[in-house]
PDB file of C-alpha atoms in Angstrom:
ATOM      1  CA  UNK A   1      23.672  82.349-131.284  1.00 57.00           C
ATOM      2  CA  UNK A   2      23.642  81.647-134.592  1.00 59.00           C
ATOM      3  CA  UNK A   3      27.339  83.737-134.508  1.00 57.00           C
ATOM      4  CA  UNK A   4      28.891  81.399-131.716  1.00 52.00           C
ATOM      5  CA  UNK A   5      27.355  78.257-134.307  1.00 54.00           C
ATOM      6  CA  UNK A   6      29.309  79.229-137.081  1.00 46.00           C
ATOM      7  CA  UNK A   7      32.622  80.533-134.640  1.00 45.00           C
ATOM      8  CA  UNK A   8      32.038  77.494-133.325  1.00 40.00           C
ATOM      9  CA  UNK A   9      31.890  75.725-136.942  1.00 45.00           C
ATOM     10  CA  UNK A  10      34.914  77.615-138.679  1.00 49.00           C
ATOM     11  CA  UNK A  11      37.008  76.665-135.602  1.00 45.00           C
ATOM     12  CA  UNK A  12      36.426  72.953-135.942  1.00 42.00           C
ATOM     13  CA  UNK A  13      36.815  72.759-140.008  1.00 46.00           C
ATOM     14  CA  UNK A  14      40.279  74.977-139.637  1.00 45.00           C
ATOM     15  CA  UNK A  15      41.328  72.732-136.967  1.00 45.00           C
ATOM     16  CA  UNK A  16      40.523  69.112-138.294  1.00 45.00           C
ATOM     17  CA  UNK A  17      42.330  69.367-141.719  1.00 50.00           C
ATOM     18  CA  UNK A  18      45.164  70.307-140.509  1.00 53.00           C
ATOM     19  CA  UNK A  19      48.232  66.911-139.559  1.00 64.00           C
ATOM     20  CA  UNK A  20      51.958  66.714-139.019  1.00 77.00           C
ATOM     21  CA  UNK A  21      53.888  64.129-138.683  1.00 86.00           C
ATOM     22  CA  UNK A  22      56.372  61.934-138.546  1.00 88.00           C
ATOM     23  CA  UNK A  23      57.448  58.135-139.961  1.00 87.00           C
ATOM     24  CA  UNK A  24      59.998  56.040-139.438  1.00 88.00           C
ATOM     25  CA  UNK A  25      60.813  54.331-143.277  1.00 87.00           C
ATOM     26  CA  UNK A  26      64.549  52.120-141.650  1.00 85.00           C
ATOM     27  CA  UNK A  27      66.601  52.190-138.868  1.00 84.00           C
ATOM     28  CA  UNK A  28      68.221  55.445-139.994  1.00 81.00           C
ATOM     29  CA  UNK A  29      65.275  57.108-143.178  1.00 90.00           C
ATOM     30  CA  UNK A  30      62.505  58.742-142.242  1.00 92.00           C
ATOM     31  CA  UNK A  31      59.093  60.806-143.270  1.00 91.00           C
ATOM     32  CA  UNK A  32      58.040  64.067-142.407  1.00 92.00           C
ATOM     33  CA  UNK A  33      54.790  65.796-143.428  1.00 90.00           C
ATOM     34  CA  UNK A  34      54.237  69.335-141.947  1.00 89.00           C
ATOM     35  CA  UNK A  35      51.036  70.758-142.895  1.00 86.00           C
ATOM     36  CA  UNK A  36      48.642  73.635-142.421  1.00 83.00           C
ATOM     37  CA  UNK A  37      45.478  75.756-144.083  1.00 76.00           C
ATOM     38  CA  UNK A  38      46.260  78.223-141.913  1.00 77.00           C
ATOM     39  CA  UNK A  39      47.909  80.465-144.360  1.00 75.00           C
ATOM     40  CA  UNK A  40      51.729  80.185-143.473  1.00 80.00           C
ATOM     41  CA  UNK A  41      53.872  79.796-146.434  1.00 83.00           C
ATOM     42  CA  UNK A  42      55.749  76.515-147.752  1.00 84.00           C
ATOM     43  CA  UNK A  43      59.058  77.963-146.553  1.00 87.00           C
ATOM     44  CA  UNK A  44      58.403  78.125-142.807  1.00 88.00           C
ATOM     45  CA  UNK A  45      56.681  74.552-142.724  1.00 89.00           C
ATOM     46  CA  UNK A  46      59.882  73.668-144.762  1.00 90.00           C
ATOM     47  CA  UNK A  47      62.110  75.069-141.870  1.00 91.00           C
ATOM     48  CA  UNK A  48      60.076  73.652-139.393  1.00 91.00           C
ATOM     49  CA  UNK A  49      60.028  70.503-140.844  1.00 92.00           C
ATOM     50  CA  UNK A  50      63.630  70.778-140.832  1.00 92.00           C
ATOM     51  CA  UNK A  51      64.470  71.530-137.151  1.00 92.00           C
ATOM     52  CA  UNK A  52      62.424  68.417-136.614  1.00 92.00           C
ATOM     53  CA  UNK A  53      64.122  66.448-138.259  1.00 92.00           C
ATOM     54  CA  UNK A  54      66.931  67.641-137.204  1.00 92.00           C
ATOM     55  CA  UNK A  55      66.243  67.213-133.703  1.00 92.00           C
ATOM     56  CA  UNK A  56      64.900  63.512-134.180  1.00 90.00           C
ATOM     57  CA  UNK A  57      68.847  62.975-136.152  1.00 90.00           C
ATOM     58  CA  UNK A  58      70.348  64.372-132.921  1.00 90.00           C
ATOM     59  CA  UNK A  59      73.786  64.838-133.214  1.00 86.00           C
ATOM     60  CA  UNK A  60      74.190  62.972-136.598  1.00 89.00           C
ATOM     61  CA  UNK A  61      73.753  65.058-139.577  1.00 91.00           C
ATOM     62  CA  UNK A  62      70.693  65.309-142.387  1.00 92.00           C
ATOM     63  CA  UNK A  63      70.816  64.407-145.558  1.00 92.00           C
ATOM     64  CA  UNK A  64      67.040  64.967-147.243  1.00 91.00           C
ATOM     65  CA  UNK A  65      66.651  62.723-150.173  1.00 91.00           C
ATOM     66  CA  UNK A  66      63.188  64.011-151.275  1.00 88.00           C
ATOM     67  CA  UNK A  67      61.478  67.248-151.110  1.00 86.00           C
ATOM     68  CA  UNK A  68      57.870  68.190-151.837  1.00 84.00           C
ATOM     69  CA  UNK A  69      55.535  71.030-151.785  1.00 83.00           C
ATOM     70  CA  UNK A  70      51.646  71.121-152.123  1.00 84.00           C
ATOM     71  CA  UNK A  71      48.788  73.650-151.465  1.00 76.00           C
ATOM     72  CA  UNK A  72      48.017  76.493-152.192  1.00 71.00           C
ATOM     73  CA  UNK A  73      48.849  79.786-149.323  1.00 63.00           C
ATOM     74  CA  UNK A  74      45.487  80.403-148.108  1.00 63.00           C
ATOM     75  CA  UNK A  75      43.108  78.306-150.517  1.00 69.00           C
ATOM     76  CA  UNK A  76      44.142  74.568-149.094  1.00 75.00           C
ATOM     77  CA  UNK A  77      45.774  73.023-147.090  1.00 79.00           C
ATOM     78  CA  UNK A  78      49.602  74.121-147.511  1.00 84.00           C
ATOM     79  CA  UNK A  79      51.571  70.552-146.822  1.00 87.00           C
ATOM     80  CA  UNK A  80      55.352  70.104-147.064  1.00 90.00           C
ATOM     81  CA  UNK A  81      57.214  66.410-147.100  1.00 91.00           C
ATOM     82  CA  UNK A  82      60.890  65.651-146.353  1.00 92.00           C
ATOM     83  CA  UNK A  83      62.190  62.279-146.992  1.00 92.00           C
ATOM     84  CA  UNK A  84      65.860  62.424-144.849  1.00 93.00           C
ATOM     85  CA  UNK A  85      68.674  59.705-143.556  1.00 93.00           C
ATOM     86  CA  UNK A  86      70.936  61.008-140.454  1.00 91.00           C
ATOM     87  CA  UNK A  87      74.187  60.162-140.971  1.00 88.00           C
TER      88      UNK A  87
END
């Protein structure tokens, strides 16, 4: 019983900390965040964010305006924030 409760609490803690999303800043400029606390590297999250940016821009080219990373893989939530334009 205790083991089941511990597993449930750990699952809730892990799943509640990782958020991702995209915000439209202007007509052709957006901000995207990819985050994970499951040990995923900054590079992997950056590639996921850039893939989503490419989809959001459709046939247009993606021009990255700023690129920030944070967190320590495996210890805190790893985050990548990219501000980009569709051109």
